[in-house]
XYZ file of N, CA and C in Angstrom:
813
model
N -12.686 11.116 -18.645
C -13.649 11.019 -19.928
C -15.220 11.374 -19.548
N -16.566 11.333 -19.504
C -17.490 10.860 -19.351
C -18.459 10.813 -20.420
N -19.802 10.317 -20.800
C -20.497 9.805 -21.980
C -21.851 9.781 -21.112
N -22.993 10.765 -21.919
C -24.546 10.087 -21.176
C -24.894 10.109 -22.722
N -26.386 9.349 -22.216
C -27.022 8.499 -23.244
C -28.675 8.969 -22.537
N -29.193 10.023 -22.969
C -30.598 10.610 -22.835
C -31.930 9.498 -22.045
N -31.632 8.287 -23.893
C -32.405 7.478 -24.068
C -32.474 5.971 -24.444
N -32.329 5.509 -23.232
C -31.609 4.203 -23.988
C -32.421 3.331 -23.986
N -32.928 2.432 -24.486
C -33.374 0.683 -24.809
C -33.665 0.226 -24.023
N -34.486 -0.162 -23.278
C -35.529 -1.139 -22.305
C -34.201 -1.819 -21.524
N -33.284 -2.572 -22.765
C -32.837 -3.722 -23.364
C -31.511 -3.736 -22.876
N -31.016 -2.670 -22.711
C -29.313 -1.986 -22.803
C -29.410 -1.989 -21.109
N -28.652 -3.220 -21.063
C -28.545 -3.140 -19.709
C -26.871 -2.578 -19.327
N -26.808 -2.736 -17.431
C -25.827 -2.005 -17.322
C -24.778 -2.838 -17.759
N -24.648 -3.960 -17.559
C -23.233 -5.034 -17.469
C -22.616 -4.849 -19.157
N -24.636 -4.773 -20.562
C -23.737 -4.451 -22.008
C -23.818 -3.336 -22.393
N -24.044 -1.698 -21.173
C -23.157 -0.472 -21.910
C -22.168 -0.540 -21.745
N -21.270 -1.096 -20.340
C -20.421 -1.310 -19.901
C -19.489 -1.973 -21.008
N -19.339 -3.406 -21.659
C -18.586 -3.753 -22.531
C -18.440 -2.934 -23.154
N -19.204 -2.535 -24.115
C -20.147 -1.812 -25.192
C -19.015 -0.589 -25.329
N -19.666 0.264 -24.296
C -18.178 1.015 -24.127
C -16.940 0.993 -24.069
N -16.209 -0.208 -23.541
C -15.089 -0.747 -23.530
C -14.236 -0.759 -24.500
N -15.132 -1.794 -25.469
C -14.897 -2.124 -27.361
C -14.885 -0.831 -27.552
N -15.635 0.373 -27.636
C -15.785 1.078 -28.669
C -14.397 2.083 -28.020
N -13.900 2.769 -26.754
C -13.106 3.053 -26.695
C -11.774 2.950 -26.164
N -11.392 1.495 -26.290
C -10.084 0.727 -25.887
C -9.886 0.901 -27.581
N -9.958 1.059 -28.769
C -9.612 1.391 -29.960
C -8.822 2.074 -30.583
N -9.081 3.733 -29.030
C -7.739 5.118 -29.146
C -6.767 4.857 -28.580
N -7.048 3.530 -27.276
C -5.857 3.114 -26.591
C -6.264 2.446 -25.356
N -5.199 1.466 -24.572
C -5.192 1.518 -23.552
C -6.420 1.908 -22.089
N -7.370 1.490 -21.725
C -8.087 2.344 -20.639
C -7.731 1.717 -19.082
N -7.221 2.556 -18.325
C -7.582 2.243 -16.471
C -8.996 1.882 -16.557
N -9.882 2.343 -16.902
C -11.241 1.909 -16.379
C -12.928 2.444 -17.012
N -13.481 1.706 -17.257
C -14.674 1.759 -17.652
C -15.817 1.349 -16.609
N -16.647 2.552 -16.177
C -17.476 2.662 -14.891
C -19.182 3.330 -15.227
N -20.058 2.622 -15.830
C -21.040 3.139 -15.493
C -22.131 2.958 -14.276
N -23.031 4.793 -14.601
C -24.187 4.860 -13.675
C -25.672 5.210 -14.538
N -26.406 4.439 -13.285
C -27.647 5.372 -14.357
C -27.857 7.040 -13.495
N -28.657 7.508 -14.605
C -28.765 9.267 -14.041
C -29.602 8.711 -12.622
N -29.422 10.046 -12.476
C -29.997 10.988 -11.139
C -31.304 10.873 -11.252
N -31.857 10.721 -10.353
C -33.513 10.352 -10.692
C -33.872 11.621 -11.274
N -33.034 12.846 -10.869
C -33.985 14.278 -11.643
C -33.498 14.926 -12.839
N -32.541 13.513 -13.602
C -32.283 14.239 -15.102
C -32.902 12.844 -15.798
N -33.435 12.117 -15.214
C -34.456 11.461 -16.475
C -33.585 9.998 -16.346
N -34.294 9.219 -17.279
C -33.835 7.588 -17.304
C -32.665 7.826 -18.452
N -31.701 6.860 -17.665
C -31.149 7.180 -18.707
C -29.484 6.891 -18.366
N -28.095 6.127 -18.647
C -26.982 6.059 -17.912
C -26.021 6.857 -18.411
N -25.351 7.528 -17.961
C -23.696 8.103 -17.661
C -23.019 6.961 -17.414
N -21.575 7.385 -18.007
C -20.031 6.513 -18.149
C -18.469 7.446 -17.891
N -17.801 6.676 -16.810
C -16.764 7.495 -16.940
C -15.720 6.739 -17.598
N -14.744 7.265 -18.432
C -14.207 6.808 -19.013
C -12.613 6.779 -18.943
N -11.540 5.868 -18.074
C -10.371 6.904 -17.873
C -9.061 5.971 -18.963
N -8.936 6.856 -19.610
C -7.650 6.704 -20.410
C -6.078 6.435 -19.160
N -4.928 6.300 -19.824
C -3.980 5.885 -19.227
C -2.868 7.399 -20.232
N -3.226 7.389 -21.115
C -2.737 8.379 -22.227
C -3.504 9.442 -22.039
N -3.595 11.200 -21.798
C -4.672 12.261 -21.783
C -4.430 12.767 -23.685
N -4.122 12.091 -24.202
C -4.198 12.267 -25.848
C -4.983 11.641 -26.441
N -4.723 10.087 -25.985
C -5.779 9.012 -26.195
C -7.511 9.230 -26.335
N -7.108 10.291 -24.959
C -8.609 10.387 -24.137
C -9.071 11.356 -25.179
N -8.001 12.448 -25.578
C -8.634 13.493 -26.896
C -8.837 13.681 -27.679
N -8.802 12.260 -28.228
C -8.573 11.372 -29.942
C -9.815 10.796 -29.782
N -10.590 9.990 -28.764
C -11.518 9.458 -28.407
C -12.557 10.181 -28.322
N -12.589 11.875 -27.762
C -13.625 12.355 -27.798
C -14.076 13.271 -28.685
N -13.292 13.258 -29.654
C -13.616 14.022 -31.017
C -14.171 13.048 -31.766
N -13.586 11.890 -32.097
C -13.920 11.268 -32.608
C -15.342 10.411 -32.211
N -16.033 10.663 -30.991
C -16.817 9.469 -30.710
C -17.837 10.951 -30.128
N -17.588 11.468 -29.796
C -18.659 12.861 -29.767
C -19.733 13.254 -30.172
N -21.235 12.958 -30.020
C -22.275 13.105 -30.764
C -22.746 12.313 -31.921
N -21.683 10.819 -31.638
C -21.887 9.698 -32.991
C -22.884 8.098 -31.933
N -23.127 7.791 -33.535
C -24.552 6.333 -33.040
C -23.261 5.253 -32.641
N -22.628 5.135 -31.490
C -21.563 3.987 -31.580
C -21.858 2.794 -31.645
N -23.123 2.403 -30.588
C -23.596 1.089 -30.806
C -25.256 1.249 -30.604
N -25.801 2.366 -30.661
C -26.813 2.235 -29.966
C -27.598 3.406 -31.247
N -28.963 3.671 -30.663
C -29.496 4.755 -31.972
C -29.042 6.175 -31.858
N -29.635 6.407 -30.011
C -29.010 7.599 -29.944
C -27.570 8.474 -29.805
N -27.504 9.309 -30.954
C -26.216 9.822 -30.240
C -25.248 9.900 -28.813
N -24.121 9.841 -28.739
C -23.305 9.631 -27.370
C -22.978 10.924 -27.205
N -23.193 11.488 -26.260
C -22.712 12.696 -26.052
C -21.228 12.254 -25.284
N -20.388 13.060 -25.603
C -18.843 12.708 -25.155
C -18.204 13.925 -24.784
N -17.653 14.250 -23.692
C -17.220 15.248 -23.116
C -15.851 15.422 -21.981
N -14.264 16.000 -22.408
C -13.258 15.867 -21.254
C -13.747 16.155 -19.920
N -13.500 15.261 -18.909
C -13.581 15.312 -17.229
C -12.075 16.345 -17.418
N -12.236 17.786 -16.147
C -11.731 18.543 -16.289
C -11.625 19.616 -14.936
N -12.357 18.727 -13.811
C -12.719 18.836 -12.493
C -12.433 18.090 -11.268
N -11.497 17.749 -11.022
C -11.203 17.103 -10.209
C -10.850 18.417 -8.639
N -11.244 17.268 -7.622
C -10.797 17.727 -5.999
C -9.693 17.784 -5.666
N -9.178 18.460 -4.262
C -7.913 19.193 -3.881
C -6.976 17.827 -4.553
N -7.882 16.426 -3.202
C -6.785 15.619 -2.758
C -6.899 14.618 -3.970
N -6.805 14.550 -5.174
C -6.586 13.731 -6.483
C -5.500 14.649 -6.804
N -4.594 15.830 -6.229
C -3.805 16.293 -7.072
C -2.284 15.125 -6.710
N -2.640 14.687 -5.731
C -1.303 13.965 -5.531
C -1.134 12.669 -6.267
N -0.157 12.389 -6.555
C -0.124 10.879 -7.284
C 0.384 9.668 -6.744
N -0.470 8.992 -6.966
C -0.629 7.484 -6.148
C -0.499 6.760 -7.267
N 0.521 6.230 -6.612
C 1.516 5.144 -7.143
C 0.246 3.574 -7.981
N -0.169 3.165 -8.959
C -0.256 1.831 -10.055
C 0.083 0.732 -8.980
N -1.004 0.516 -8.896
C -1.156 -0.837 -8.232
C -0.608 -1.975 -9.356
N 0.480 -3.290 -8.925
C 0.814 -4.120 -9.306
C 0.566 -4.248 -11.797
N -0.674 -4.512 -11.034
C -1.771 -5.523 -11.992
C -1.652 -4.294 -13.158
N -2.100 -2.941 -12.759
C -2.114 -1.736 -13.666
C -0.982 -1.837 -14.495
N 0.423 -1.281 -13.638
C 1.923 -1.785 -13.798
C 2.014 -3.004 -14.970
N 1.659 -4.050 -14.726
C 1.741 -5.340 -15.582
C 1.003 -4.644 -17.339
N -0.338 -4.066 -17.078
C -1.410 -3.892 -18.245
C -0.037 -3.042 -18.770
N 0.176 -2.026 -18.740
C 1.487 -0.658 -19.478
C 2.201 -1.279 -20.006
N 2.688 -2.455 -19.161
C 4.034 -2.434 -19.880
C 3.901 -3.134 -20.813
N 2.831 -4.272 -20.839
C 2.134 -5.391 -21.980
C 1.740 -4.435 -22.992
N 1.170 -3.608 -22.302
C 0.423 -2.764 -24.071
C 1.625 -2.117 -24.664
N 2.630 -1.655 -23.999
C 3.486 -0.652 -24.531
C 5.149 -1.102 -24.730
N 5.053 -2.316 -23.935
C 6.388 -2.748 -24.197
C 6.520 -4.360 -25.236
N 5.315 -5.257 -24.740
C 5.239 -6.403 -25.458
C 5.619 -7.159 -24.263
N 4.426 -8.542 -24.209
C 4.850 -9.392 -23.588
C 6.507 -10.039 -23.231
N 7.067 -9.708 -24.169
C 8.857 -10.288 -24.377
C 9.616 -8.984 -23.723
N 8.562 -8.069 -23.695
C 9.909 -6.516 -23.372
C 10.235 -6.438 -22.008
N 9.240 -6.824 -21.443
C 10.319 -6.853 -19.419
C 10.048 -7.957 -19.004
N 10.898 -7.909 -17.936
C 10.821 -9.289 -17.395
C 10.081 -9.218 -15.247
N 10.325 -10.121 -14.817
C 10.741 -10.023 -13.357
C 10.833 -10.784 -12.430
N 11.730 -10.554 -11.317
C 12.001 -11.612 -10.612
C 11.989 -11.439 -8.533
N 11.602 -12.499 -8.507
C 12.380 -12.498 -6.874
C 13.490 -12.283 -6.601
N 13.909 -10.704 -5.649
C 15.270 -11.380 -5.458
C 15.339 -11.792 -4.025
N 14.136 -11.806 -2.771
C 14.119 -11.654 -1.846
C 12.839 -11.560 -1.233
N 12.560 -12.267 -0.151
C 11.179 -12.660 0.283
C 11.724 -12.907 1.434
N 11.402 -12.120 3.114
C 12.071 -12.360 4.132
C 10.707 -12.412 4.848
N 10.494 -13.190 6.596
C 9.663 -12.987 7.160
C 10.419 -11.898 8.454
N 9.889 -11.281 8.490
C 10.462 -9.653 9.350
C 9.258 -9.728 10.555
N 8.702 -10.637 10.478
C 7.924 -10.912 11.823
C 8.614 -10.624 12.880
N 8.712 -10.177 14.039
C 9.058 -9.531 15.585
C 8.099 -9.671 16.579
N 8.576 -10.805 17.244
C 7.704 -11.021 18.716
C 7.184 -9.405 20.026
N 5.503 -10.019 19.504
C 5.703 -8.863 20.596
C 6.421 -9.021 22.583
N 6.845 -8.424 22.695
C 7.668 -8.276 24.086
C 6.797 -8.069 24.696
N 6.240 -7.820 25.111
C 5.061 -7.594 25.865
C 4.311 -8.757 26.381
N 4.112 -9.467 25.433
C 3.080 -10.711 25.481
C 4.264 -12.300 25.639
N 5.144 -11.747 25.009
C 6.373 -12.616 25.721
C 7.226 -12.855 26.664
N 6.595 -11.751 27.475
C 7.116 -11.933 29.129
C 6.006 -12.270 29.284
N 5.260 -11.864 29.302
C 3.812 -13.429 29.796
C 4.108 -15.152 29.767
N 5.338 -14.821 29.018
C 5.108 -15.949 28.345
C 4.574 -16.704 28.058
N 4.945 -18.199 26.665
C 4.183 -18.547 25.394
C 4.415 -18.037 24.743
N 3.402 -17.886 22.977
C 3.265 -18.238 22.144
C 1.976 -16.626 22.231
N 1.951 -15.744 21.995
C 0.266 -14.752 21.680
C -0.287 -15.592 20.992
N -1.268 -15.492 21.288
C -3.012 -15.851 20.546
C -2.875 -14.808 18.897
N -2.833 -13.650 19.014
C -2.496 -12.505 18.685
C -1.283 -11.997 17.488
N -1.031 -12.754 16.861
C 0.277 -12.625 15.964
C 0.548 -11.502 14.944
N 1.254 -11.219 14.626
C 1.452 -9.982 13.831
C 2.649 -10.691 12.323
N 2.158 -10.577 11.616
C 3.212 -11.668 10.566
C 3.377 -10.146 9.725
N 4.676 -10.419 8.852
C 4.935 -9.021 8.757
C 6.183 -9.361 7.646
N 5.957 -9.521 6.497
C 7.325 -9.756 5.134
C 7.886 -8.547 4.269
N 8.388 -8.632 3.561
C 9.443 -7.191 3.109
C 10.076 -8.387 2.377
N 9.754 -7.664 0.712
C 10.100 -8.352 -0.089
C 10.954 -7.544 -1.583
N 12.312 -7.836 -2.124
C 12.192 -7.128 -3.558
C 12.344 -7.457 -4.761
N 11.931 -7.151 -5.899
C 11.629 -7.600 -6.646
C 11.883 -6.605 -8.054
N 13.051 -6.900 -9.193
C 14.205 -7.017 -9.756
C 12.953 -6.824 -10.724
N 12.483 -5.611 -11.933
C 12.350 -4.896 -13.382
C 13.254 -5.373 -14.319
N 13.424 -5.850 -15.347
C 14.226 -5.992 -16.286
C 13.564 -5.302 -17.851
N 13.629 -4.468 -18.236
C 13.410 -4.275 -19.313
C 14.464 -4.369 -20.557
N 14.965 -5.708 -20.734
C 16.264 -5.570 -21.818
C 16.324 -4.846 -22.967
N 15.417 -4.162 -23.874
C 15.377 -3.413 -25.169
C 16.040 -2.863 -24.889
N 15.955 -1.826 -23.689
C 15.957 -0.760 -23.279
C 17.421 -0.586 -22.314
N 18.014 -1.329 -21.194
C 19.023 -1.425 -20.978
C 18.828 -0.827 -19.558
N 17.226 -1.621 -18.995
C 17.310 -0.859 -18.275
C 16.609 -2.076 -16.714
N 17.483 -1.295 -15.385
C 17.139 -2.615 -14.467
C 16.738 -1.368 -13.150
N 15.518 -1.980 -12.919
C 14.593 -1.366 -11.706
C 14.747 -2.699 -10.797
N 14.601 -1.999 -9.215
C 13.860 -3.160 -7.965
C 12.951 -2.453 -7.763
N 12.416 -2.790 -6.936
C 11.014 -2.385 -5.989
C 10.922 -3.365 -4.812
N 10.473 -2.154 -3.268
C 10.773 -3.353 -1.772
C 9.260 -2.999 -1.325
N 9.254 -4.204 -0.711
C 7.704 -3.615 -0.154
C 7.342 -4.576 0.710
N 6.733 -4.021 1.716
C 6.233 -4.210 3.420
C 5.119 -4.681 3.309
N 4.330 -5.724 3.873
C 2.926 -5.895 4.473
C 2.976 -6.716 5.348
N 2.214 -6.349 6.279
C 2.386 -6.972 7.574
C 0.351 -7.520 7.502
N -0.514 -8.548 8.307
C -1.482 -8.751 9.086
C -1.225 -9.683 9.764
N -2.553 -9.537 10.897
C -2.714 -10.294 11.873
C -3.479 -11.115 12.234
N -2.621 -12.429 12.772
C -3.240 -13.718 12.927
C -3.804 -13.706 14.532
N -5.719 -13.878 14.459
C -6.156 -13.295 15.404
C -5.748 -14.667 16.178
N -5.629 -15.943 15.624
C -5.796 -16.868 16.590
C -4.624 -17.742 16.280
N -3.137 -17.556 16.620
C -2.228 -18.404 16.397
C -1.996 -19.314 16.887
N -3.226 -20.145 17.341
C -3.228 -21.531 17.414
C -3.727 -22.167 16.357
N -4.334 -21.916 15.002
C -5.366 -22.188 14.262
C -4.330 -22.466 12.840
N -3.580 -23.581 12.720
C -2.925 -24.106 11.441
C -2.967 -23.458 10.726
N -5.024 -23.318 9.878
C -4.989 -23.074 8.605
C -5.184 -21.179 8.943
N -5.537 -20.809 9.721
C -5.394 -19.539 9.460
C -4.217 -18.632 9.457
N -2.975 -19.909 10.066
C -1.853 -19.222 9.845
C -1.009 -19.231 8.574
N -1.479 -20.353 7.619
C -0.909 -20.239 6.094
C -1.534 -19.284 5.943
N -2.780 -19.423 5.332
C -3.584 -18.395 4.582
C -3.087 -17.459 4.604
N -3.216 -16.584 6.004
C -2.559 -15.348 6.203
C -1.398 -14.996 5.866
N -0.618 -16.158 5.849
C 1.020 -15.991 5.599
C 1.241 -15.767 4.092
N 0.463 -16.939 3.103
C 0.365 -16.658 1.739
C -0.219 -15.411 1.461
N -1.177 -14.784 1.340
C -1.889 -13.798 0.955
C -0.782 -12.362 1.590
N 0.085 -12.057 2.985
C 1.128 -11.334 3.127
C 1.841 -11.736 2.666
N 2.574 -13.095 2.099
C 3.627 -12.971 1.254
C 2.972 -12.387 0.074
N 2.366 -12.746 -0.830
C 1.778 -12.047 -2.128
C 1.689 -10.829 -2.143
N 1.046 -9.717 -0.987
C 0.702 -8.193 -1.134
C 2.352 -7.639 -0.712
N 3.314 -8.404 -0.348
C 4.412 -7.881 -0.071
C 5.090 -7.677 -1.935
N 4.575 -8.839 -2.544
C 5.754 -8.993 -4.019
C 5.097 -8.111 -4.978
N 3.415 -7.606 -4.729
C 2.491 -6.616 -5.619
C 3.185 -5.625 -5.039
N 3.724 -5.498 -3.829
C 4.155 -3.648 -3.688
C 5.461 -3.909 -3.859
N 6.373 -4.243 -4.208
C 7.782 -4.283 -4.508
C 7.795 -4.379 -6.026
N 6.578 -4.814 -6.529
C 6.808 -5.190 -8.132
C 6.253 -3.889 -8.507
N 4.925 -3.597 -8.100
C 4.577 -1.437 -8.159
C 5.593 -0.606 -7.288
N 6.563 -1.213 -6.909
C 7.394 0.224 -6.723
C 8.817 -0.077 -7.276
N 8.822 -1.120 -8.447
C 10.002 -1.050 -9.562
C 9.671 -0.096 -10.286
N 8.521 -0.654 -10.663
C 8.018 0.255 -11.948
C 7.294 1.422 -11.431
N 7.614 1.840 -10.964
C 7.357 3.400 -10.529
C 8.721 4.128 -11.212
N 10.144 4.048 -11.168
C 11.152 4.229 -11.628
C 11.839 4.071 -13.648
N 10.204 3.616 -13.971
C 10.398 3.530 -15.089
C 9.470 4.435 -16.158
N 10.083 5.256 -16.453
C 8.780 6.282 -17.311
C 9.218 6.001 -18.838
N 7.717 5.651 -18.977
C 7.181 5.323 -20.590
C 6.915 6.597 -21.757
N 7.234 6.763 -22.404
C 7.136 8.184 -23.248
C 6.756 7.489 -24.848
N 6.043 8.152 -24.793
C 5.113 7.697 -25.804
C 4.700 9.056 -27.461
N 5.708 8.816 -27.891
C 5.396 9.360 -29.427
C 4.655 9.541 -30.092
N 4.885 10.761 -31.502
C 3.529 11.066 -31.759
C 3.872 9.638 -33.655
N 4.622 9.505 -33.293
C 4.752 8.249 -34.377
C 4.594 6.616 -33.780
N 4.089 6.614 -32.167
C 3.592 5.319 -31.853
C 5.212 4.478 -31.422
N 5.921 5.007 -31.444
C 7.209 4.547 -30.849
C 7.215 5.201 -29.192
N 7.741 3.731 -28.551
C 7.914 3.776 -26.927
C 9.589 4.214 -26.575
N 9.886 5.322 -25.946
C 10.980 5.740 -24.998
C 10.985 5.083 -23.598
N 11.966 4.881 -23.228
C 11.967 4.242 -22.048
C 13.051 4.993 -21.173
N 12.489 5.239 -19.581
C 13.610 5.940 -18.990
C 13.656 5.938 -17.943
N 14.893 6.185 -17.082
C 14.736 5.085 -15.577
C 14.913 6.686 -14.423
N 13.521 7.021 -13.970
C 13.020 7.314 -13.710
C 12.933 8.269 -11.721
N 13.801 8.071 -11.597
C 14.268 8.485 -10.104
C 15.793 9.585 -9.966
N 14.969 10.633 -8.949
C 16.207 11.951 -8.682
C 17.016 11.012 -8.512
N 17.682 10.243 -7.643
C 18.957 10.260 -7.584
C 19.155 8.010 -7.926
N 19.940 7.597 -8.055
C 19.699 5.922 -8.382
C 19.641 5.973 -6.411
N 19.015 4.588 -6.584
C 18.664 3.767 -4.906
C 19.790 2.845 -4.997
N 19.912 2.919 -3.479
C 21.391 1.637 -3.126
C 20.672 0.136 -3.129
N 19.345 0.128 -3.189
C 19.239 -1.415 -3.881
C 18.624 -1.788 -5.290
N 19.027 -0.469 -6.314
C 19.471 -0.768 -7.347
C 20.804 -1.198 -7.724
N 22.269 -0.570 -7.310
C 23.360 -0.846 -7.607
C 23.961 -1.785 -6.685
N 22.818 -2.573 -5.865
C 24.290 -3.875 -5.655
C 23.570 -5.481 -6.038
N 24.493 -6.171 -5.741
C 24.019 -7.191 -6.034
C 23.436 -7.982 -4.990
N 22.469 -9.007 -5.346
C 21.919 -9.884 -5.011
C 22.584 -10.116 -3.329
N 23.336 -10.673 -3.615
C 24.349 -11.300 -1.892
C 24.140 -10.304 -1.334
N 24.751 -8.519 -1.482
C 25.500 -7.559 -0.988
C 23.832 -6.888 -0.500
N 22.590 -7.082 -1.482
C 21.268 -7.191 -1.236
C 20.284 -8.056 0.065
N 20.930 -8.790 0.063
C 20.246 -9.453 1.244
C 21.123 -9.783 2.148
N 22.636 -9.263 2.158
C 23.238 -8.798 3.326
C 22.875 -8.090 4.079
N 22.086 -7.139 3.209
C 21.816 -5.555 3.749
C 20.927 -5.387 5.005
N 19.930 -6.452 4.527
C 18.758 -6.555 5.223
C 18.726 -6.894 6.307
N 18.332 -6.544 7.403
C 19.048 -7.063 8.813
C 18.126 -6.888 9.659
N 17.232 -7.849 10.306
C 15.561 -7.977 11.064
C 15.713 -6.348 11.606
N 16.528 -7.175 12.799
C 16.982 -5.899 13.852
C 16.886 -4.921 13.463
N 17.380 -4.522 12.518
C 17.692 -2.782 12.253
C 16.122 -2.235 11.304
N 15.816 -3.250 10.787
C 14.794 -2.690 10.540
C 13.548 -1.775 10.355
N 13.279 -0.970 10.073
C 12.217 0.106 10.599
C 11.301 0.714 9.809
N 10.035 0.769 9.835
C 9.244 0.877 9.041
C 9.232 2.637 8.440
N 9.580 3.583 9.490
C 9.696 4.649 9.994
C 11.180 5.052 9.030
N 11.622 4.464 9.024
C 13.222 4.663 8.249
C 13.383 4.513 6.501
N 12.417 3.734 7.099
C 12.208 3.798 5.084
C 11.480 4.394 4.662
N 10.482 5.285 5.763
C 9.281 5.965 5.330
C 8.500 5.375 3.984
N 7.836 4.474 4.091
C 6.614 3.637 3.250
C 5.444 4.274 3.620
N 4.585 4.737 2.664
C 3.466 4.716 3.401
C 2.582 3.508 2.974
N 2.014 2.504 3.867
C 0.938 1.948 3.411
C -0.166 1.449 2.980
N -0.778 1.648 1.984
C -1.948 2.034 1.017
C -2.706 0.283 2.039
N -4.445 0.842 2.357
C -5.265 0.381 2.467
C -5.486 -1.044 1.616
N -5.477 -2.441 1.633
C -5.688 -3.131 1.254
C -6.494 -4.046 1.401
N -7.482 -4.744 1.297
C -8.274 -6.091 2.135
C -7.383 -6.742 1.913
N -7.162 -7.798 2.579
C -6.520 -9.383 2.104
C -7.012 -10.148 1.478
N -7.946 -10.192 2.366
C -8.979 -11.172 1.374
C -9.849 -11.405 0.455
N -9.010 -9.715 -0.501
C -9.038 -10.065 -1.717
C -7.989 -10.828 -2.814
N -6.716 -11.282 -1.866
C -6.029 -11.501 -2.431
C -5.923 -13.640 -2.658
N -5.332 -13.941 -2.782
C -5.471 -15.792 -2.733
C -4.080 -16.036 -2.311
N -3.457 -17.654 -1.966
C -2.875 -18.024 -1.560
C -2.263 -19.147 -2.742
N -1.102 -18.514 -3.955
C -0.664 -19.423 -5.177
C 1.168 -19.577 -4.868
N 1.419 -20.391 -3.954
C 2.684 -20.913 -3.162
C 3.628 -20.688 -4.802
N 2.960 -21.801 -6.283
C 3.528 -21.392 -7.104
C 3.862 -20.169 -7.777
N 2.356 -19.236 -7.096
C 3.095 -17.788 -8.112
C 4.698 -16.902 -7.710
N 4.359 -17.617 -5.971
C 4.770 -16.488 -5.207
C 6.323 -16.704 -5.111
N 6.408 -18.329 -5.867
C 8.051 -18.692 -6.015
C 8.724 -18.392 -6.945
N 7.396 -18.062 -8.327
C 8.387 -18.077 -9.790
C 9.069 -16.982 -9.451
N 9.659 -17.301 -10.546
C 11.279 -16.357 -10.599
C 12.029 -16.074 -9.272
N 11.997 -16.756 -8.642
C 13.158 -16.513 -7.211
C 14.394 -17.278 -7.130
N 15.012 -16.727 -6.915
C 16.377 -17.721 -7.576
C 16.845 -18.329 -6.208
N 17.300 -19.522 -6.197
C 17.007 -20.802 -4.849
C 18.581 -19.608 -4.599
N 18.922 -20.221 -3.007
C 19.577 -19.770 -1.978
C 20.614 -20.816 -1.861
């Protein structure tokens, strides 16, 4: 959804515009994002914004109610539905884990779902070429595998997701870098596994506002039917291959994550 303001007052800052738009449009449903930009020079002074809803129905309701209305300023706001999409956007991308949590909290409630870490394993292998030269290589690869379980008790649904993350420690003899990189890659593996578990959950929002939930998978995956003990025993480091798992790693800057050991181990069962 896009909106424009041809003549904003001088005090109407970028930050205030974004906050006002978020407050106005969030009344119609959960928002994915709100981005405010200045108009191009050829278009004259003003702002335009892209407001993304999770639900197309919520976006349509907001457009009908807000178009040419004075929501938070003197001049009317022009609101239209964006329909033009680039070809590469046809591909459905998985939501990040924090976006999955937003959806779950909004439609299911804070007590309507839970998650726990079943296993978080270090699957880092040694670089055989460097190992043959003798000693521990300075540049080490850290790779972690995580399995997270998401439970919806009121709907009788339980799914599991698997996540793999890796990074490199440039100076293997620096303990501080090793600890920080380990924490970052562990957290990233947990977040990927949580996102994977949520991808199997289909939320159906009915006209009356009620939410139905279904298990959304072509066929039941093995990790969803195995016990915790069977799952841990199935994961063998020397048999694990990223190509066999057919996972597509998303590009994430690990520096955006912080190390929080309490968060990583929260909900994890003691072995």
